[in-house]
Every structure is written in C-alpha cells, then in structure tokens.
C-alpha cells in the first residue's frame, strides 16, 4: 500500500517522463499505484504495462482473484493501461519494447526482487528510471542498499519506503552484472 506522500512522488516521477514513454509496473495489486502512473499518461501517447498474476500472491491477506477489483479501480485510465496477467519472469520472456521506467512492487523476497530485476533490465533504456517500493525493510531494503545504490547514477526520490533514480548501466550489461554478482536465485 502506498502512503499519500508516496503516491504524490510516484505521480511526479511519472509526469516527468517524456511523451510516448513505456512504463512497466511489476506488481499492480488493486491499482493504486497504477492510477498514479496512468493518470499522467492519458493523451501523451504513453503506455503503462501492468504485470501481475492478480491472484494476490505474496500478499498477507491470502490468495484470491483480484483482477476485477483492479479493472474497476483503474477504469478511468484504461486507455493508457495494458494488462499483462501472469508471472513477471514469464511475461518478460515475450516482452519486446524498450522501457523508459520500471516500477517494482511485487514479490518482496530476495529471489523475487532479483528475478524481476534480471528479467526486466534488458528492456530498460539508458538513463531509464527505476522505482522500487517497500525499500524500508527486509529484502527490498537489502536490494536497494546492496544492488541498486552501488550503481545508482542519479537519485530522484528517496522516501523511507520508495526510491527512484537512474543507474550507471542499463540493458544487457546491467542484467549480466546482476546475474554475475548476485547469484544464486531462481531464474527458471
């Protein structure tokens, strides 16, 4: 769940992206963050790809199908939203667009975070924006401190639970560095 300050920061980061941007949100849940991002994309020829199983995986209130709730909650911005329902690592295998911004707020385990980073970083443009949620605790904090900050080029937002910025490397180079430096984890 995003705080009001986090929602505002996410909105501002998305609003700062150029027209025609491609954004991938990994972990859309009920659509709160989706609305913050998508509201900036209407009439800008930008696309938001929402990647989620919509089965409430890795959420404390248990597994249940939340897809219809997501659709209802995001209906005002549906023209900017492209839903890709499935596991992030599987969706990434068939994805073919360069990405201006990645927002990761899905599986908060070390393996889940690293799998999302390695699966999606090949698509991140040079100077592309990466945003991570829940960086104030657990494996999300560990990822920020040990994986992202050492290669961060520019920090654009740093809240207790939300970080956004650019990295000093992108694409395949970043993925190779991540895979080499931070194995082992399940990428199958």
PDB file of C-alpha atoms in Angstrom:
ATOM      1  CA  UNK A   1       0.000   0.000   0.000  1.00  0.00           C
ATOM      2  CA  UNK A   2       1.269   3.490  -0.863  1.00  0.00           C
ATOM      3  CA  UNK A   3       1.150   6.432   1.505  1.00  0.00           C
ATOM      4  CA  UNK A   4      -0.198   9.764   0.272  1.00  0.00           C
ATOM      5  CA  UNK A   5       3.379  11.080   0.012  1.00  0.00           C
ATOM      6  CA  UNK A   6       4.457   8.011  -1.976  1.00  0.00           C
ATOM      7  CA  UNK A   7       1.502   8.386  -4.339  1.00  0.00           C
ATOM      8  CA  UNK A   8       2.419  12.022  -4.948  1.00  0.00           C
ATOM      9  CA  UNK A   9       6.078  11.137  -5.549  1.00  0.00           C
ATOM     10  CA  UNK A  10       5.144   8.344  -7.958  1.00  0.00           C
ATOM     11  CA  UNK A  11       2.801  10.688  -9.823  1.00  0.00           C
ATOM     12  CA  UNK A  12       5.539  13.345 -10.120  1.00  0.00           C
ATOM     13  CA  UNK A  13       8.115  10.840 -11.364  1.00  0.00           C
ATOM     14  CA  UNK A  14       5.691   9.516 -13.995  1.00  0.00           C
ATOM     15  CA  UNK A  15       4.673  13.037 -15.017  1.00  0.00           C
ATOM     16  CA  UNK A  16       8.337  13.836 -15.674  1.00  0.00           C
ATOM     17  CA  UNK A  17       8.672  11.079 -18.271  1.00  0.00           C
ATOM     18  CA  UNK A  18       8.657  12.153 -21.928  1.00  0.00           C
ATOM     19  CA  UNK A  19       5.600  11.775 -24.157  1.00  0.00           C
ATOM     20  CA  UNK A  20       5.466   8.349 -25.759  1.00  0.00           C
ATOM     21  CA  UNK A  21       7.058   6.662 -22.747  1.00  0.00           C
ATOM     22  CA  UNK A  22       6.755   2.976 -21.984  1.00  0.00           C
ATOM     23  CA  UNK A  23       6.390   2.136 -18.304  1.00  0.00           C
ATOM     24  CA  UNK A  24       6.250  -1.327 -16.767  1.00  0.00           C
ATOM     25  CA  UNK A  25       4.694  -1.782 -13.349  1.00  0.00           C
ATOM     26  CA  UNK A  26       5.581  -5.124 -11.813  1.00  0.00           C
ATOM     27  CA  UNK A  27       3.046  -5.810  -9.088  1.00  0.00           C
ATOM     28  CA  UNK A  28      -0.154  -3.841  -9.643  1.00  0.00           C
ATOM     29  CA  UNK A  29      -2.301  -5.281  -6.830  1.00  0.00           C
ATOM     30  CA  UNK A  30      -5.603  -3.315  -6.697  1.00  0.00           C
ATOM     31  CA  UNK A  31      -4.420  -0.468  -8.930  1.00  0.00           C
ATOM     32  CA  UNK A  32      -3.470   2.350  -6.534  1.00  0.00           C
ATOM     33  CA  UNK A  33      -0.003   2.856  -7.986  1.00  0.00           C
ATOM     34  CA  UNK A  34      -1.371   2.089 -11.462  1.00  0.00           C
ATOM     35  CA  UNK A  35      -3.728   5.086 -11.209  1.00  0.00           C
ATOM     36  CA  UNK A  36      -0.895   7.370 -10.049  1.00  0.00           C
ATOM     37  CA  UNK A  37       1.174   6.446 -13.096  1.00  0.00           C
ATOM     38  CA  UNK A  38      -1.599   6.089 -15.702  1.00  0.00           C
ATOM     39  CA  UNK A  39      -3.186   9.427 -14.813  1.00  0.00           C
ATOM     40  CA  UNK A  40      -0.089  11.133 -16.230  1.00  0.00           C
ATOM     41  CA  UNK A  41      -0.176   9.149 -19.483  1.00  0.00           C
ATOM     42  CA  UNK A  42      -3.597   9.986 -20.864  1.00  0.00           C
ATOM     43  CA  UNK A  43      -3.268  11.986 -24.116  1.00  0.00           C
ATOM     44  CA  UNK A  44       0.547  11.608 -24.116  1.00  0.00           C
ATOM     45  CA  UNK A  45       0.790   8.542 -26.376  1.00  0.00           C
ATOM     46  CA  UNK A  46       2.422   6.695 -23.458  1.00  0.00           C
ATOM     47  CA  UNK A  47       1.842   3.100 -22.403  1.00  0.00           C
ATOM     48  CA  UNK A  48       1.681   1.501 -18.980  1.00  0.00           C
ATOM     49  CA  UNK A  49       2.110  -2.273 -18.867  1.00  0.00           C
ATOM     50  CA  UNK A  50       0.766  -3.745 -15.626  1.00  0.00           C
ATOM     51  CA  UNK A  51       2.363  -7.101 -14.861  1.00  0.00           C
ATOM     52  CA  UNK A  52       0.690  -9.172 -12.133  1.00  0.00           C
ATOM     53  CA  UNK A  53      -0.911 -12.564 -11.608  1.00  0.00           C
ATOM     54  CA  UNK A  54      -3.831 -10.738  -9.931  1.00  0.00           C
ATOM     55  CA  UNK A  55      -4.103 -13.713  -7.589  1.00  0.00           C
ATOM     56  CA  UNK A  56      -2.889 -11.796  -4.527  1.00  0.00           C
ATOM     57  CA  UNK A  57       0.342 -13.801  -4.467  1.00  0.00           C
ATOM     58  CA  UNK A  58       2.815 -12.711  -1.774  1.00  0.00           C
ATOM     59  CA  UNK A  59       0.193 -10.557  -0.019  1.00  0.00           C
ATOM     60  CA  UNK A  60      -0.634 -11.158   3.640  1.00  0.00           C
ATOM     61  CA  UNK A  61      -4.409 -11.393   3.178  1.00  0.00           C
ATOM     62  CA  UNK A  62      -4.115 -14.623   1.179  1.00  0.00           C
ATOM     63  CA  UNK A  63      -4.618 -15.785  -2.381  1.00  0.00           C
ATOM     64  CA  UNK A  64      -7.763 -14.655  -4.200  1.00  0.00           C
ATOM     65  CA  UNK A  65      -8.523 -13.372  -7.667  1.00  0.00           C
ATOM     66  CA  UNK A  66      -8.356  -9.558  -7.547  1.00  0.00           C
ATOM     67  CA  UNK A  67      -8.415  -8.883 -11.292  1.00  0.00           C
ATOM     68  CA  UNK A  68     -11.969  -7.483 -11.430  1.00  0.00           C
ATOM     69  CA  UNK A  69     -11.215  -5.174  -8.481  1.00  0.00           C
ATOM     70  CA  UNK A  70      -8.154  -3.924 -10.362  1.00  0.00           C
ATOM     71  CA  UNK A  71     -10.202  -3.311 -13.530  1.00  0.00           C
ATOM     72  CA  UNK A  72     -12.885  -1.390 -11.596  1.00  0.00           C
ATOM     73  CA  UNK A  73     -10.325   0.681  -9.684  1.00  0.00           C
ATOM     74  CA  UNK A  74      -8.388   1.647 -12.827  1.00  0.00           C
ATOM     75  CA  UNK A  75     -11.330   2.084 -15.244  1.00  0.00           C
ATOM     76  CA  UNK A  76     -10.835   5.865 -15.631  1.00  0.00           C
ATOM     77  CA  UNK A  77      -7.347   5.310 -17.048  1.00  0.00           C
ATOM     78  CA  UNK A  78      -7.950   2.133 -19.060  1.00  0.00           C
ATOM     79  CA  UNK A  79      -6.911   3.787 -22.336  1.00  0.00           C
ATOM     80  CA  UNK A  80      -3.326   4.054 -21.047  1.00  0.00           C
ATOM     81  CA  UNK A  81      -3.184   0.614 -19.370  1.00  0.00           C
ATOM     82  CA  UNK A  82      -2.109  -2.672 -20.909  1.00  0.00           C
ATOM     83  CA  UNK A  83      -2.629  -5.613 -18.550  1.00  0.00           C
ATOM     84  CA  UNK A  84      -0.180  -8.497 -18.818  1.00  0.00           C
ATOM     85  CA  UNK A  85      -1.538 -11.153 -16.485  1.00  0.00           C
ATOM     86  CA  UNK A  86       0.964 -13.768 -15.360  1.00  0.00           C
ATOM     87  CA  UNK A  87       4.249 -14.216 -13.552  1.00  0.00           C
ATOM     88  CA  UNK A  88       6.715 -11.402 -14.166  1.00  0.00           C
ATOM     89  CA  UNK A  89       9.571 -13.639 -15.303  1.00  0.00           C
ATOM     90  CA  UNK A  90       7.282 -15.399 -17.817  1.00  0.00           C
ATOM     91  CA  UNK A  91       5.841 -12.151 -19.225  1.00  0.00           C
ATOM     92  CA  UNK A  92       9.368 -10.746 -19.640  1.00  0.00           C
ATOM     93  CA  UNK A  93      10.308 -13.662 -21.919  1.00  0.00           C
ATOM     94  CA  UNK A  94       7.876 -12.422 -24.587  1.00  0.00           C
ATOM     95  CA  UNK A  95       8.057  -8.662 -23.967  1.00  0.00           C
ATOM     96  CA  UNK A  96       9.576  -6.682 -26.864  1.00  0.00           C
ATOM     97  CA  UNK A  97       9.531  -2.942 -26.038  1.00  0.00           C
ATOM     98  CA  UNK A  98      12.227  -0.683 -24.688  1.00  0.00           C
ATOM     99  CA  UNK A  99      11.248   0.694 -21.284  1.00  0.00           C
ATOM    100  CA  UNK A 100      11.579   4.268 -20.014  1.00  0.00           C
ATOM    101  CA  UNK A 101      10.594   3.377 -16.450  1.00  0.00           C
ATOM    102  CA  UNK A 102      10.240   0.224 -14.337  1.00  0.00           C
ATOM    103  CA  UNK A 103       8.288   0.289 -11.076  1.00  0.00           C
ATOM    104  CA  UNK A 104       8.833  -2.843  -8.970  1.00  0.00           C
ATOM    105  CA  UNK A 105       6.443  -3.666  -6.135  1.00  0.00           C
ATOM    106  CA  UNK A 106       5.774  -7.405  -6.428  1.00  0.00           C
ATOM    107  CA  UNK A 107       7.403 -10.398  -4.732  1.00  0.00           C
ATOM    108  CA  UNK A 108       9.424  -8.868  -1.874  1.00  0.00           C
ATOM    109  CA  UNK A 109      11.701 -11.870  -1.350  1.00  0.00           C
ATOM    110  CA  UNK A 110      15.365 -11.623  -2.361  1.00  0.00           C
ATOM    111  CA  UNK A 111      14.858 -14.154  -5.164  1.00  0.00           C
ATOM    112  CA  UNK A 112      11.686 -12.430  -6.350  1.00  0.00           C
ATOM    113  CA  UNK A 113      13.250  -8.984  -6.479  1.00  0.00           C
ATOM    114  CA  UNK A 114      16.398 -10.216  -8.204  1.00  0.00           C
ATOM    115  CA  UNK A 115      14.352 -12.236 -10.705  1.00  0.00           C
ATOM    116  CA  UNK A 116      12.308  -9.132 -11.566  1.00  0.00           C
ATOM    117  CA  UNK A 117      15.438  -7.014 -11.976  1.00  0.00           C
ATOM    118  CA  UNK A 118      17.240  -9.550 -14.173  1.00  0.00           C
ATOM    119  CA  UNK A 119      14.140 -10.359 -16.213  1.00  0.00           C
ATOM    120  CA  UNK A 120      13.231  -6.738 -16.993  1.00  0.00           C
ATOM    121  CA  UNK A 121      16.518  -4.785 -17.027  1.00  0.00           C
ATOM    122  CA  UNK A 122      17.384  -5.829 -20.607  1.00  0.00           C
ATOM    123  CA  UNK A 123      14.477  -3.610 -21.702  1.00  0.00           C
ATOM    124  CA  UNK A 124      15.445  -0.547 -19.638  1.00  0.00           C
ATOM    125  CA  UNK A 125      16.727   2.297 -21.793  1.00  0.00           C
ATOM    126  CA  UNK A 126      19.974   4.073 -20.967  1.00  0.00           C
ATOM    127  CA  UNK A 127      19.044   6.722 -18.377  1.00  0.00           C
ATOM    128  CA  UNK A 128      15.777   4.840 -17.798  1.00  0.00           C
ATOM    129  CA  UNK A 129      14.115   5.309 -14.455  1.00  0.00           C
ATOM    130  CA  UNK A 130      13.844   2.516 -11.910  1.00  0.00           C
ATOM    131  CA  UNK A 131      11.481   2.862  -8.948  1.00  0.00           C
ATOM    132  CA  UNK A 132      11.332   0.438  -6.025  1.00  0.00           C
ATOM    133  CA  UNK A 133       8.671   0.277  -3.318  1.00  0.00           C
ATOM    134  CA  UNK A 134       8.962  -1.082   0.230  1.00  0.00           C
ATOM    135  CA  UNK A 135      12.693  -0.350   0.390  1.00  0.00           C
ATOM    136  CA  UNK A 136      12.498   0.436   4.108  1.00  0.00           C
ATOM    137  CA  UNK A 137      12.528  -3.169   5.247  1.00  0.00           C
ATOM    138  CA  UNK A 138      13.567  -6.756   4.573  1.00  0.00           C
ATOM    139  CA  UNK A 139      14.902  -7.948   1.257  1.00  0.00           C
ATOM    140  CA  UNK A 140      13.677  -4.790  -0.510  1.00  0.00           C
ATOM    141  CA  UNK A 141      15.982  -2.730   1.710  1.00  0.00           C
ATOM    142  CA  UNK A 142      18.808  -5.222   1.176  1.00  0.00           C
ATOM    143  CA  UNK A 143      18.308  -4.953  -2.594  1.00  0.00           C
ATOM    144  CA  UNK A 144      18.363  -1.162  -2.551  1.00  0.00           C
ATOM    145  CA  UNK A 145      21.472  -0.979  -0.375  1.00  0.00           C
ATOM    146  CA  UNK A 146      23.491  -3.794  -1.984  1.00  0.00           C
ATOM    147  CA  UNK A 147      22.331  -3.891  -5.602  1.00  0.00           C
ATOM    148  CA  UNK A 148      20.854  -0.555  -6.660  1.00  0.00           C
ATOM    149  CA  UNK A 149      22.684   2.155  -4.700  1.00  0.00           C
ATOM    150  CA  UNK A 150      26.196   0.930  -5.663  1.00  0.00           C
ATOM    151  CA  UNK A 151      25.337   1.536  -9.341  1.00  0.00           C
ATOM    152  CA  UNK A 152      22.917   4.445  -8.928  1.00  0.00           C
ATOM    153  CA  UNK A 153      23.747   7.385 -11.159  1.00  0.00           C
ATOM    154  CA  UNK A 154      21.044   9.848 -10.148  1.00  0.00           C
ATOM    155  CA  UNK A 155      18.601   9.662  -7.256  1.00  0.00           C
ATOM    156  CA  UNK A 156      15.276  11.356  -7.995  1.00  0.00           C
ATOM    157  CA  UNK A 157      13.277  10.324  -4.939  1.00  0.00           C
ATOM    158  CA  UNK A 158      14.329   8.835  -1.620  1.00  0.00           C
ATOM    159  CA  UNK A 159      11.498   8.321   0.840  1.00  0.00           C
ATOM    160  CA  UNK A 160      11.610   5.839   3.729  1.00  0.00           C
ATOM    161  CA  UNK A 161       9.781   3.242   1.609  1.00  0.00           C
ATOM    162  CA  UNK A 162      10.128   4.474  -2.004  1.00  0.00           C
ATOM    163  CA  UNK A 163      13.272   5.013  -4.073  1.00  0.00           C
ATOM    164  CA  UNK A 164      13.584   6.166  -7.663  1.00  0.00           C
ATOM    165  CA  UNK A 165      16.517   7.056  -9.867  1.00  0.00           C
ATOM    166  CA  UNK A 166      18.713   6.125 -12.799  1.00  0.00           C
ATOM    167  CA  UNK A 167      21.543   3.631 -12.895  1.00  0.00           C
ATOM    168  CA  UNK A 168      25.051   3.866 -14.295  1.00  0.00           C
ATOM    169  CA  UNK A 169      24.367   0.913 -16.585  1.00  0.00           C
ATOM    170  CA  UNK A 170      21.318  -0.482 -18.367  1.00  0.00           C
ATOM    171  CA  UNK A 171      20.042  -3.279 -20.543  1.00  0.00           C
ATOM    172  CA  UNK A 172      22.028  -6.448 -21.059  1.00  0.00           C
ATOM    173  CA  UNK A 173      25.096  -5.014 -19.321  1.00  0.00           C
ATOM    174  CA  UNK A 174      23.077  -4.409 -16.156  1.00  0.00           C
ATOM    175  CA  UNK A 175      21.441  -7.837 -16.339  1.00  0.00           C
ATOM    176  CA  UNK A 176      24.804  -9.568 -16.775  1.00  0.00           C
ATOM    177  CA  UNK A 177      26.268  -7.643 -13.836  1.00  0.00           C
ATOM    178  CA  UNK A 178      23.284  -8.539 -11.647  1.00  0.00           C
ATOM    179  CA  UNK A 179      23.378 -12.204 -12.608  1.00  0.00           C
ATOM    180  CA  UNK A 180      27.133 -12.498 -12.042  1.00  0.00           C
ATOM    181  CA  UNK A 181      27.245 -10.571  -8.785  1.00  0.00           C
ATOM    182  CA  UNK A 182      24.063 -11.773  -7.104  1.00  0.00           C
ATOM    183  CA  UNK A 183      23.550 -15.441  -7.923  1.00  0.00           C
ATOM    184  CA  UNK A 184      22.197 -17.798  -6.760  1.00  0.00           C
ATOM    185  CA  UNK A 185      18.463 -17.305  -7.145  1.00  0.00           C
ATOM    186  CA  UNK A 186      15.723 -18.992  -9.088  1.00  0.00           C
ATOM    187  CA  UNK A 187      15.503 -17.582 -12.630  1.00  0.00           C
ATOM    188  CA  UNK A 188      13.899 -20.647 -14.181  1.00  0.00           C
TER     189      UNK A 188
END
